[in-house]
Amino acid sequence: MGLSLPDPKGHQRDVVFLNERGHCVVLGTAGSGKTTMAVHRAHYLATAPGIGGRTLLVTFNKVLVTYLKGLSIASPKLQIETYHAFARGYLRYSTKAHVRVYEPKKYLVERALSEIRERYPSRSVIHRPLDFFLDELHWMVGHGVVDQQTYVESRIRRVGRGKPLQQSDREVVFEVYQRYVQLRAEAGYKYDYDNMASAVLDDLKVDSTDRLYRHVVVDEGQDFTPEMIRSLAAAIPDDGSLTFFGDYAQQIYGSRMSWRSLGLRVSNVVEFAHNYRNSRQVAQLAQAVSEMPHFRDDVDLVQPTGSAADGPKPTILETTSKEEQLVQAVRNALARGASHQVAILMRTRDHEGRLKALLGQGRVPIHRLHRKLARWTDGPGVFYGTYSAAKGFEFDSVILPFCDADELPKPSEVEAHGLDEAKAREARQLYVAITRARTDLIMLHSSKLTDLLPNEMSDLYVRVRS
């Protein structure tokens, strides 16, 4: 028996029956039910008499695909996939060949960077960290800006780049990109996970065969690159539809961008501001995080206007050490996990081994949020993983260890992008983690508390010591 899907509420029902032709954009705050609406919308487009046709419900997160496939929405005309599964399938059809995707991109970019550093040892930009170049190449390819003149002379506004790169610096960065592409080709790979979207888009532009899908519904669309969305828009026929669901406050992969850069033809945008998930106290803390100076930019944030029922204030628990943070996190999780769904979420997977060992001492069901998760359960238990792995889910209780200033923002983000931009990015990660909690939220630290959270005078949380 499949997992139960919540019924749409109020104006959510209207979204299900939006125009079945053209492009629709639905923006919503955390907890506004975007995934619920996306699933109902996809099922309607797949099965409705007269307008129904093969429909693709696509999302970015493999764990979320596992959850969606477990819902009671089976239809032979509804396909649920990650974007890259869709892209690989189309390229296999288009090229009539096996599609090999190069995964350890970091390794070859590092090699390319090392070579170019020898060529320009005195150029300061070439000595920036590897993560800076990985991010810049992701942006280039994700926006389809991959010829030298367009990139070097590009006037595309780069949200999140506090100080624009000079043209001379872009020339050096482009050489790193060019050498990476050469190294990838020499290794026998045409594709990586960034350039698949442009390859799909290029092939679709000359593909005159009937489209496989009449409708495409995009969940968590803020995490897709512009080229991904453009390729999905090209994958539908003239009488088909693309519906984009997103929340730019939760944009966590790479540099931020507006849906307006996606090339969609949209006559109106539907916004949902009511938060059906989080208690008033959790929602207030999340909103305060989103209103801090480092969070703000001009992408399309929907400000929440309401929330669910009351609950306890979030708790900030100070411990004596980082090891004690894990011990306390597990103790609190196991105490709740016998009767509720509880998530322990961390920014990285660095401490997962130790956390798993501690969780093994309990008797409640334990689930790791991971791309290879076989099936989703709606029963009680403890889930653990990264902030990003929990994207799209909700839990009765959420526990966040390592909310220390030396952990958030992540030091590698500060090194790669500077403190201001690192704060902007990491605050979105923390916002996602906070808004996974329906009612109970516990944040732990053992040194100085991160300043991505509002200060104690905000009266949005209670502080206790172990």
Tab-separated table of C-alpha atoms in Angstrom:
chain	number	residue	atom	x	y	z
A	1	MET	CA	0.000	0.000	0.000
A	2	GLY	CA	1.371	3.417	-1.006
A	3	LEU	CA	2.012	6.367	1.263
A	4	SER	CA	-0.907	8.729	1.676
A	5	LEU	CA	-0.796	12.039	-0.179
A	6	PRO	CA	-2.362	15.019	1.610
A	7	ASP	CA	-5.374	16.553	-0.102
A	8	PRO	CA	-4.841	20.059	-1.495
A	9	LYS	CA	-6.227	22.856	0.688
A	10	GLY	CA	-7.952	26.091	-0.291
A	11	HIS	CA	-6.327	27.762	-3.304
A	12	GLN	CA	-3.960	24.810	-3.661
A	13	ARG	CA	-6.803	23.112	-5.545
A	14	ASP	CA	-6.781	25.900	-8.149
A	15	VAL	CA	-3.132	25.161	-8.994
A	16	VAL	CA	-3.978	21.555	-9.813
A	17	PHE	CA	-6.275	22.773	-12.584
A	18	LEU	CA	-4.146	25.568	-14.050
A	19	ASN	CA	-4.028	25.931	-17.821
A	20	GLU	CA	-2.988	22.662	-19.453
A	21	ARG	CA	-1.068	24.528	-22.161
A	22	GLY	CA	1.981	26.751	-21.881
A	23	HIS	CA	4.222	27.601	-18.948
A	24	CYS	CA	3.078	28.126	-15.354
A	25	VAL	CA	5.171	29.299	-12.391
A	26	VAL	CA	4.076	28.592	-8.812
A	27	LEU	CA	6.175	30.134	-6.035
A	28	GLY	CA	5.594	29.307	-2.405
A	29	THR	CA	7.151	29.737	0.991
A	30	ALA	CA	8.432	26.745	2.957
A	31	GLY	CA	5.552	24.581	4.164
A	32	SER	CA	3.086	25.973	1.633
A	33	GLY	CA	2.492	22.547	0.096
A	34	LYS	CA	4.389	22.907	-3.183
A	35	THR	CA	5.223	19.207	-3.431
A	36	THR	CA	1.613	18.275	-2.632
A	37	MET	CA	0.419	20.611	-5.376
A	38	ALA	CA	3.072	19.348	-7.802
A	39	VAL	CA	2.044	15.717	-7.318
A	40	HIS	CA	-1.681	16.438	-7.656
A	41	ARG	CA	-1.001	18.621	-10.696
A	42	ALA	CA	1.079	15.883	-12.338
A	43	HIS	CA	-1.550	13.223	-11.644
A	44	TYR	CA	-4.302	15.454	-13.061
A	45	LEU	CA	-2.327	16.197	-16.239
A	46	ALA	CA	-1.606	12.508	-16.730
A	47	THR	CA	-5.154	11.245	-16.277
A	48	ALA	CA	-7.703	14.001	-17.021
A	49	PRO	CA	-10.002	13.103	-19.939
A	50	GLY	CA	-9.288	15.106	-23.070
A	51	ILE	CA	-6.154	16.884	-21.869
A	52	GLY	CA	-4.315	14.031	-20.189
A	53	GLY	CA	-1.139	12.618	-21.650
A	54	ARG	CA	2.225	11.227	-20.668
A	55	THR	CA	3.486	13.396	-17.842
A	56	LEU	CA	6.917	13.745	-16.262
A	57	LEU	CA	7.187	14.772	-12.609
A	58	VAL	CA	10.823	15.737	-12.209
A	59	THR	CA	12.809	16.775	-9.162
A	60	PHE	CA	16.474	17.234	-8.226
A	61	ASN	CA	16.799	14.997	-5.196
A	62	LYS	CA	16.958	11.169	-5.487
A	63	VAL	CA	15.623	10.719	-1.966
A	64	LEU	CA	12.605	12.830	-2.901
A	65	VAL	CA	12.023	10.669	-5.987
A	66	THR	CA	11.969	7.615	-3.701
A	67	TYR	CA	9.336	9.333	-1.548
A	68	LEU	CA	7.236	10.426	-4.536
A	69	LYS	CA	7.281	6.956	-6.073
A	70	GLY	CA	5.941	5.581	-2.801
A	71	LEU	CA	2.806	7.731	-2.950
A	72	SER	CA	-0.559	6.311	-3.993
A	73	ILE	CA	-0.562	8.020	-7.401
A	74	ALA	CA	0.232	5.164	-9.743
A	75	SER	CA	-0.647	5.796	-13.388
A	76	PRO	CA	0.922	4.305	-16.510
A	77	LYS	CA	1.053	7.831	-17.944
A	78	LEU	CA	2.947	9.369	-15.001
A	79	GLN	CA	6.728	9.058	-14.804
A	80	ILE	CA	8.699	10.284	-11.758
A	81	GLU	CA	12.435	10.877	-12.215
A	82	THR	CA	15.355	13.055	-11.271
A	83	TYR	CA	16.412	15.491	-13.950
A	84	HIS	CA	19.575	13.557	-14.730
A	85	ALA	CA	17.674	10.282	-15.167
A	86	PHE	CA	15.461	12.070	-17.712
A	87	ALA	CA	18.482	13.596	-19.469
A	88	ARG	CA	20.383	10.322	-19.639
A	89	GLY	CA	17.318	8.559	-21.060
A	90	TYR	CA	16.759	11.199	-23.730
A	91	LEU	CA	20.428	11.282	-24.768
A	92	ARG	CA	20.439	7.491	-25.024
A	93	TYR	CA	17.431	7.747	-27.354
A	94	SER	CA	18.851	10.680	-29.305
A	95	THR	CA	22.376	9.351	-29.816
A	96	LYS	CA	21.452	5.658	-30.003
A	97	ALA	CA	24.461	5.031	-27.793
A	98	HIS	CA	25.336	4.288	-24.189
A	99	VAL	CA	25.590	7.537	-22.229
A	100	ARG	CA	28.685	7.679	-20.047
A	101	VAL	CA	28.652	10.488	-17.485
A	102	TYR	CA	31.873	11.631	-15.846
A	103	GLU	CA	31.234	11.927	-12.113
A	104	PRO	CA	34.462	12.879	-10.260
A	105	LYS	CA	34.571	16.305	-11.918
A	106	LYS	CA	36.588	17.694	-9.041
A	107	TYR	CA	39.579	15.533	-9.971
A	108	LEU	CA	39.923	16.759	-13.565
A	109	VAL	CA	39.184	20.400	-12.728
A	110	GLU	CA	41.956	20.196	-10.154
A	111	ARG	CA	44.329	18.853	-12.820
A	112	ALA	CA	43.346	21.605	-15.237
A	113	LEU	CA	43.771	24.217	-12.533
A	114	SER	CA	47.237	22.936	-11.680
A	115	GLU	CA	48.331	23.226	-15.314
A	116	ILE	CA	46.960	26.744	-15.778
A	117	ARG	CA	48.554	27.856	-12.506
A	118	GLU	CA	51.938	26.974	-13.949
A	119	ARG	CA	51.147	29.134	-16.969
A	120	TYR	CA	50.009	32.175	-14.956
A	121	PRO	CA	51.805	31.953	-11.594
A	122	SER	CA	51.494	35.683	-10.888
A	123	ARG	CA	47.740	35.981	-11.515
A	124	SER	CA	45.863	36.189	-8.221
A	125	VAL	CA	42.619	34.661	-9.553
A	126	ILE	CA	44.353	31.401	-10.447
A	127	HIS	CA	45.280	30.873	-6.791
A	128	ARG	CA	41.690	30.933	-5.591
A	129	PRO	CA	40.462	27.638	-4.066
A	130	LEU	CA	39.304	24.701	-6.152
A	131	ASP	CA	35.723	25.154	-4.885
A	132	PHE	CA	35.639	28.628	-6.458
A	133	PHE	CA	36.435	27.170	-9.883
A	134	LEU	CA	33.994	24.282	-9.477
A	135	ASP	CA	31.284	26.806	-8.670
A	136	GLU	CA	32.210	29.111	-11.555
A	137	LEU	CA	32.268	26.280	-14.089
A	138	HIS	CA	28.921	25.034	-12.763
A	139	TRP	CA	27.483	28.521	-13.282
A	140	MET	CA	28.916	28.846	-16.802
A	141	VAL	CA	27.587	25.527	-18.027
A	142	GLY	CA	24.313	25.805	-16.122
A	143	HIS	CA	23.577	29.125	-17.841
A	144	GLY	CA	24.764	27.911	-21.247
A	145	VAL	CA	27.622	30.425	-21.300
A	146	VAL	CA	30.415	28.229	-22.650
A	147	ASP	CA	32.054	30.057	-25.547
A	148	GLN	CA	34.944	32.331	-24.706
A	149	GLN	CA	33.632	35.608	-26.045
A	150	THR	CA	30.216	35.225	-24.418
A	151	TYR	CA	31.717	34.303	-21.048
A	152	VAL	CA	34.507	36.885	-21.017
A	153	GLU	CA	32.248	39.713	-22.196
A	154	SER	CA	29.100	38.412	-20.480
A	155	ARG	CA	26.812	40.993	-18.955
A	156	ILE	CA	24.565	38.413	-17.332
A	157	ARG	CA	24.111	39.650	-13.794
A	158	ARG	CA	25.672	37.168	-11.427
A	159	VAL	CA	23.562	37.130	-8.261
A	160	GLY	CA	25.833	36.110	-5.419
A	161	ARG	CA	29.057	37.382	-6.883
A	162	GLY	CA	29.741	40.323	-4.586
A	163	LYS	CA	32.589	41.644	-6.741
A	164	PRO	CA	32.349	40.830	-10.469
A	165	LEU	CA	35.310	39.087	-12.082
A	166	GLN	CA	37.388	41.303	-14.352
A	167	GLN	CA	37.515	40.317	-18.024
A	168	SER	CA	41.184	39.388	-17.700
A	169	ASP	CA	40.298	37.070	-14.808
A	170	ARG	CA	37.486	35.502	-16.805
A	171	GLU	CA	39.940	34.736	-19.588
A	172	VAL	CA	42.020	32.717	-17.122
A	173	VAL	CA	38.954	30.955	-15.694
A	174	PHE	CA	37.836	30.077	-19.211
A	175	GLU	CA	41.200	28.453	-19.899
A	176	VAL	CA	40.652	26.256	-16.843
A	177	TYR	CA	37.220	25.307	-18.195
A	178	GLN	CA	38.602	24.632	-21.665
A	179	ARG	CA	41.388	22.428	-20.338
A	180	TYR	CA	38.934	20.519	-18.147
A	181	VAL	CA	36.774	19.761	-21.195
A	182	GLN	CA	39.860	18.513	-23.048
A	183	LEU	CA	40.873	16.280	-20.150
A	184	ARG	CA	37.347	14.891	-19.874
A	185	ALA	CA	37.305	14.091	-23.604
A	186	GLU	CA	40.706	12.414	-23.349
A	187	ALA	CA	39.267	10.241	-20.585
A	188	GLY	CA	36.504	9.167	-22.991
A	189	TYR	CA	33.605	11.203	-21.639
A	190	LYS	CA	31.403	13.642	-23.536
A	191	TYR	CA	29.134	14.432	-20.593
A	192	ASP	CA	29.248	15.378	-16.944
A	193	TYR	CA	26.257	16.190	-14.749
A	194	ASP	CA	26.487	19.893	-15.603
A	195	ASN	CA	26.584	19.796	-19.410
A	196	MET	CA	23.941	17.102	-19.967
A	197	ALA	CA	21.192	19.738	-19.957
A	198	SER	CA	22.755	21.751	-22.780
A	199	ALA	CA	23.296	18.548	-24.767
A	200	VAL	CA	19.620	17.630	-24.330
A	201	LEU	CA	18.533	21.142	-25.305
A	202	ASP	CA	20.713	21.151	-28.437
A	203	ASP	CA	19.353	17.789	-29.567
A	204	LEU	CA	15.735	18.746	-28.888
A	205	LYS	CA	16.094	21.863	-31.028
A	206	VAL	CA	16.654	19.670	-34.094
A	207	ASP	CA	14.508	16.710	-33.012
A	208	SER	CA	11.317	16.681	-35.115
A	209	THR	CA	9.953	13.421	-33.696
A	210	ASP	CA	6.913	13.355	-31.426
A	211	ARG	CA	7.682	14.324	-27.854
A	212	LEU	CA	7.575	11.544	-25.264
A	213	TYR	CA	5.847	13.764	-22.684
A	214	ARG	CA	2.916	16.096	-23.178
A	215	HIS	CA	3.283	17.660	-19.740
A	216	VAL	CA	6.224	18.317	-17.411
A	217	VAL	CA	5.901	19.265	-13.727
A	218	VAL	CA	9.047	20.491	-11.957
A	219	ASP	CA	9.213	20.170	-8.162
A	220	GLU	CA	11.880	22.080	-6.172
A	221	GLY	CA	12.574	24.014	-9.370
A	222	GLN	CA	14.814	26.552	-7.650
A	223	ASP	CA	17.568	23.910	-7.603
A	224	PHE	CA	17.596	23.415	-11.370
A	225	THR	CA	19.979	25.332	-13.622
A	226	PRO	CA	18.502	27.536	-16.369
A	227	GLU	CA	19.670	25.039	-19.001
A	228	MET	CA	17.827	22.218	-17.233
A	229	ILE	CA	14.558	24.154	-17.269
A	230	ARG	CA	15.073	25.254	-20.881
A	231	SER	CA	15.609	21.651	-21.938
A	232	LEU	CA	12.452	20.548	-20.133
A	233	ALA	CA	10.492	23.345	-21.827
A	234	ALA	CA	11.813	22.087	-25.161
A	235	ALA	CA	10.757	18.526	-24.308
A	236	ILE	CA	7.021	19.244	-24.557
A	237	PRO	CA	4.912	19.733	-27.706
A	238	ASP	CA	3.187	22.993	-28.638
A	239	ASP	CA	-0.046	21.849	-26.991
A	240	GLY	CA	1.715	20.687	-23.820
A	241	SER	CA	2.531	22.349	-20.509
A	242	LEU	CA	5.391	22.953	-18.103
A	243	THR	CA	4.575	23.790	-14.481
A	244	PHE	CA	7.427	25.105	-12.332
A	245	PHE	CA	7.163	24.913	-8.519
A	246	GLY	CA	9.837	26.638	-6.465
A	247	ASP	CA	10.911	28.610	-3.404
A	248	TYR	CA	13.970	30.789	-3.883
A	249	ALA	CA	14.548	31.040	-0.146
A	250	GLN	CA	15.504	27.362	-0.378
A	251	GLN	CA	17.888	27.672	-3.330
A	252	ILE	CA	20.963	25.785	-2.167
A	253	TYR	CA	22.800	24.495	-5.233
A	254	GLY	CA	25.190	27.053	-6.698
A	255	SER	CA	24.486	30.682	-7.413
A	256	ARG	CA	21.040	32.092	-7.049
A	257	MET	CA	18.910	33.070	-10.016
A	258	SER	CA	15.335	34.078	-10.736
A	259	TRP	CA	12.874	32.033	-12.766
A	260	ARG	CA	12.864	35.039	-15.111
A	261	SER	CA	16.250	33.887	-16.443
A	262	LEU	CA	14.835	30.529	-17.526
A	263	GLY	CA	13.293	31.607	-20.829
A	264	LEU	CA	9.770	30.569	-19.834
A	265	ARG	CA	6.784	32.293	-21.406
A	266	VAL	CA	4.643	33.049	-18.361
A	267	SER	CA	1.618	35.338	-18.291
A	268	ASN	CA	1.155	35.272	-14.519
A	269	VAL	CA	2.848	33.872	-11.421
A	270	VAL	CA	0.912	32.154	-8.631
A	271	GLU	CA	2.230	32.701	-5.099
A	272	PHE	CA	1.464	30.809	-1.890
A	273	ALA	CA	2.401	32.481	1.367
A	274	HIS	CA	0.535	30.340	3.911
A	275	ASN	CA	2.709	27.859	5.805
A	276	TYR	CA	0.798	24.635	6.498
A	277	ARG	CA	3.766	22.737	7.937
A	278	ASN	CA	5.660	24.619	10.605
A	279	SER	CA	4.375	25.684	13.984
A	280	ARG	CA	4.154	29.444	14.456
A	281	GLN	CA	7.325	29.406	16.554
A	282	VAL	CA	9.391	27.476	13.988
A	283	ALA	CA	8.036	29.627	11.156
A	284	GLN	CA	8.915	32.825	13.011
A	285	LEU	CA	12.515	31.705	13.469
A	286	ALA	CA	12.793	30.719	9.790
A	287	GLN	CA	11.362	34.055	8.695
A	288	ALA	CA	13.793	35.911	10.963
A	289	VAL	CA	16.676	34.000	9.341
A	290	SER	CA	15.414	34.989	5.881
A	291	GLU	CA	15.167	38.648	6.895
A	292	MET	CA	18.780	38.962	8.060
A	293	PRO	CA	20.950	41.234	5.896
A	294	HIS	CA	23.183	38.494	4.501
A	295	PHE	CA	20.151	36.516	3.241
A	296	ARG	CA	18.551	39.197	1.135
A	297	ASP	CA	18.891	39.695	-2.619
A	298	ASP	CA	16.476	40.386	-5.453
A	299	VAL	CA	15.393	36.857	-6.354
A	300	ASP	CA	11.749	36.013	-5.871
A	301	LEU	CA	11.223	35.378	-2.168
A	302	VAL	CA	7.660	34.797	-0.985
A	303	GLN	CA	7.138	36.209	2.492
A	304	PRO	CA	4.964	33.918	4.654
A	305	THR	CA	1.699	35.371	5.958
A	306	GLY	CA	0.505	32.558	8.218
A	307	SER	CA	1.536	29.280	9.784
A	308	ALA	CA	0.245	26.164	11.455
A	309	ALA	CA	-0.734	25.809	15.108
A	310	ASP	CA	1.313	26.885	18.108
A	311	GLY	CA	4.161	24.802	19.455
A	312	PRO	CA	7.137	25.166	21.778
A	313	LYS	CA	9.836	27.703	21.035
A	314	PRO	CA	12.901	26.260	19.290
A	315	THR	CA	15.617	25.217	21.740
A	316	ILE	CA	19.304	26.044	21.494
A	317	LEU	CA	21.236	23.521	23.540
A	318	GLU	CA	24.827	24.327	24.535
A	319	THR	CA	27.071	21.345	25.269
A	320	THR	CA	30.647	20.934	26.458
A	321	SER	CA	32.066	19.527	23.186
A	322	LYS	CA	31.186	18.524	19.648
A	323	GLU	CA	31.193	14.875	20.663
A	324	GLU	CA	28.660	15.741	23.362
A	325	GLN	CA	26.526	17.462	20.716
A	326	LEU	CA	26.164	14.134	18.905
A	327	VAL	CA	25.439	12.291	22.134
A	328	GLN	CA	22.713	14.782	23.082
A	329	ALA	CA	21.299	14.795	19.545
A	330	VAL	CA	20.952	11.011	19.583
A	331	ARG	CA	19.513	10.974	23.100
A	332	ASN	CA	16.809	13.462	22.124
A	333	ALA	CA	16.109	11.698	18.822
A	334	LEU	CA	15.709	8.235	20.333
A	335	ALA	CA	13.435	9.591	23.060
A	336	ARG	CA	11.071	10.927	20.393
A	337	GLY	CA	11.618	8.418	17.592
A	338	ALA	CA	9.536	5.598	19.054
A	339	SER	CA	6.324	7.534	18.379
A	340	HIS	CA	7.308	10.355	15.992
A	341	GLN	CA	9.382	11.008	12.902
A	342	VAL	CA	12.605	12.714	13.961
A	343	ALA	CA	15.461	13.963	11.781
A	344	ILE	CA	19.043	14.685	12.791
A	345	LEU	CA	20.399	16.948	10.065
A	346	MET	CA	23.936	18.186	9.542
A	347	ARG	CA	25.536	20.485	6.987
A	348	THR	CA	27.974	17.788	5.789
A	349	ARG	CA	28.336	14.022	6.072
A	350	ASP	CA	31.603	14.299	8.033
A	351	HIS	CA	30.118	13.030	11.307
A	352	GLU	CA	27.700	10.432	9.927
A	353	GLY	CA	29.857	7.454	10.889
A	354	ARG	CA	29.982	8.475	14.534
A	355	LEU	CA	26.281	9.373	14.509
A	356	LYS	CA	25.340	5.985	13.057
A	357	ALA	CA	27.332	4.220	15.783
A	358	LEU	CA	25.510	6.139	18.497
A	359	LEU	CA	22.107	5.548	16.909
A	360	GLY	CA	22.811	1.814	16.811
A	361	GLN	CA	22.389	1.732	20.566
A	362	GLY	CA	18.644	2.391	20.282
A	363	ARG	CA	15.705	0.205	19.293
A	364	VAL	CA	13.735	2.587	17.101
A	365	PRO	CA	13.854	2.339	13.287
A	366	ILE	CA	16.835	4.211	11.807
A	367	HIS	CA	16.885	5.579	8.238
A	368	ARG	CA	19.725	7.303	6.433
A	369	LEU	CA	18.658	10.060	4.025
A	370	HIS	CA	20.701	9.063	1.015
A	371	ARG	CA	20.347	8.754	-2.749
A	372	LYS	CA	20.259	4.929	-2.462
A	373	LEU	CA	17.374	4.910	0.021
A	374	ALA	CA	15.210	2.039	-1.278
A	375	ARG	CA	11.807	3.149	-0.002
A	376	TRP	CA	10.178	5.791	2.163
A	377	THR	CA	8.201	5.091	5.313
A	378	ASP	CA	5.574	7.212	7.000
A	379	GLY	CA	6.046	5.400	10.318
A	380	PRO	CA	7.929	6.674	13.373
A	381	GLY	CA	11.697	6.504	13.551
A	382	VAL	CA	14.906	8.495	13.325
A	383	PHE	CA	16.180	9.818	10.004
A	384	TYR	CA	19.625	11.299	9.560
A	385	GLY	CA	21.505	13.035	6.747
A	386	THR	CA	22.454	16.413	5.361
A	387	TYR	CA	20.338	19.537	5.099
A	388	SER	CA	20.132	19.091	1.324
A	389	ALA	CA	19.161	15.391	1.554
A	390	ALA	CA	16.135	16.416	3.652
A	391	LYS	CA	14.933	18.872	1.004
A	392	GLY	CA	11.210	18.499	0.332
A	393	PHE	CA	10.483	16.493	3.512
A	394	GLU	CA	9.001	17.293	6.897
A	395	PHE	CA	9.433	15.723	10.310
A	396	ASP	CA	7.724	16.088	13.673
A	397	SER	CA	11.059	16.981	15.270
A	398	VAL	CA	14.318	18.225	13.770
A	399	ILE	CA	17.660	18.242	15.597
A	400	LEU	CA	20.555	20.272	14.217
A	401	PRO	CA	23.968	19.632	15.780
A	402	PHE	CA	27.006	21.774	14.912
A	403	CYS	CA	25.329	25.175	14.804
A	404	ASP	CA	28.693	26.633	15.840
A	405	ALA	CA	30.247	29.703	14.265
A	406	ASP	CA	33.207	27.627	13.062
A	407	GLU	CA	30.843	25.176	11.308
A	408	LEU	CA	28.238	27.568	9.857
A	409	PRO	CA	29.097	29.042	7.452
A	410	LYS	CA	31.150	26.086	6.285
A	411	PRO	CA	34.831	27.135	6.231
A	412	SER	CA	35.368	25.899	2.658
A	413	GLU	CA	32.506	28.148	1.484
A	414	VAL	CA	34.137	31.154	3.177
A	415	GLU	CA	37.488	30.349	1.573
A	416	ALA	CA	35.982	29.928	-1.896
A	417	HIS	CA	33.492	32.787	-1.977
A	418	GLY	CA	34.306	35.224	0.816
A	419	LEU	CA	32.448	35.685	4.090
A	420	ASP	CA	29.448	37.667	2.805
A	421	GLU	CA	28.552	35.301	-0.021
A	422	ALA	CA	29.258	32.261	2.163
A	423	LYS	CA	26.780	33.599	4.708
A	424	ALA	CA	24.160	34.125	1.987
A	425	ARG	CA	24.543	30.560	0.753
A	426	GLU	CA	24.812	28.870	4.126
A	427	ALA	CA	21.855	30.801	5.538
A	428	ARG	CA	19.714	29.203	2.839
A	429	GLN	CA	20.990	25.783	3.853
A	430	LEU	CA	20.094	26.522	7.474
A	431	TYR	CA	16.673	27.859	6.408
A	432	VAL	CA	15.961	24.550	4.653
A	433	ALA	CA	16.989	22.592	7.752
A	434	ILE	CA	14.891	24.694	10.138
A	435	THR	CA	11.775	24.486	7.977
A	436	ARG	CA	11.828	20.671	7.935
A	437	ALA	CA	10.447	20.763	11.516
A	438	ARG	CA	6.706	20.657	12.038
A	439	THR	CA	6.772	21.371	15.775
A	440	ASP	CA	9.996	20.621	17.646
A	441	LEU	CA	13.352	22.133	16.734
A	442	ILE	CA	16.576	21.671	18.689
A	443	MET	CA	19.851	23.322	17.629
A	444	LEU	CA	23.123	22.426	19.340
A	445	HIS	CA	26.490	24.127	19.718
A	446	SER	CA	29.512	23.859	22.015
A	447	SER	CA	31.451	26.987	21.032
A	448	LYS	CA	30.289	30.383	19.771
A	449	LEU	CA	26.808	30.123	18.217
A	450	THR	CA	26.608	30.799	14.480
A	451	ASP	CA	25.593	34.335	13.580
A	452	LEU	CA	23.399	32.978	10.790
A	453	LEU	CA	20.762	32.830	13.535
A	454	PRO	CA	19.180	35.966	15.022
A	455	ASN	CA	20.629	37.010	18.361
A	456	GLU	CA	19.241	36.058	21.734
A	457	MET	CA	17.403	39.374	22.100
A	458	SER	CA	15.036	38.279	19.331
A	459	ASP	CA	13.252	36.049	21.889
A	460	LEU	CA	12.651	33.456	19.145
A	461	TYR	CA	14.245	30.539	21.016
A	462	VAL	CA	15.148	29.352	24.482
A	463	ARG	CA	18.715	28.563	25.505
A	464	VAL	CA	19.653	25.674	27.782
A	465	ARG	CA	22.870	23.905	28.761
A	466	SER	CA	23.462	20.170	29.025
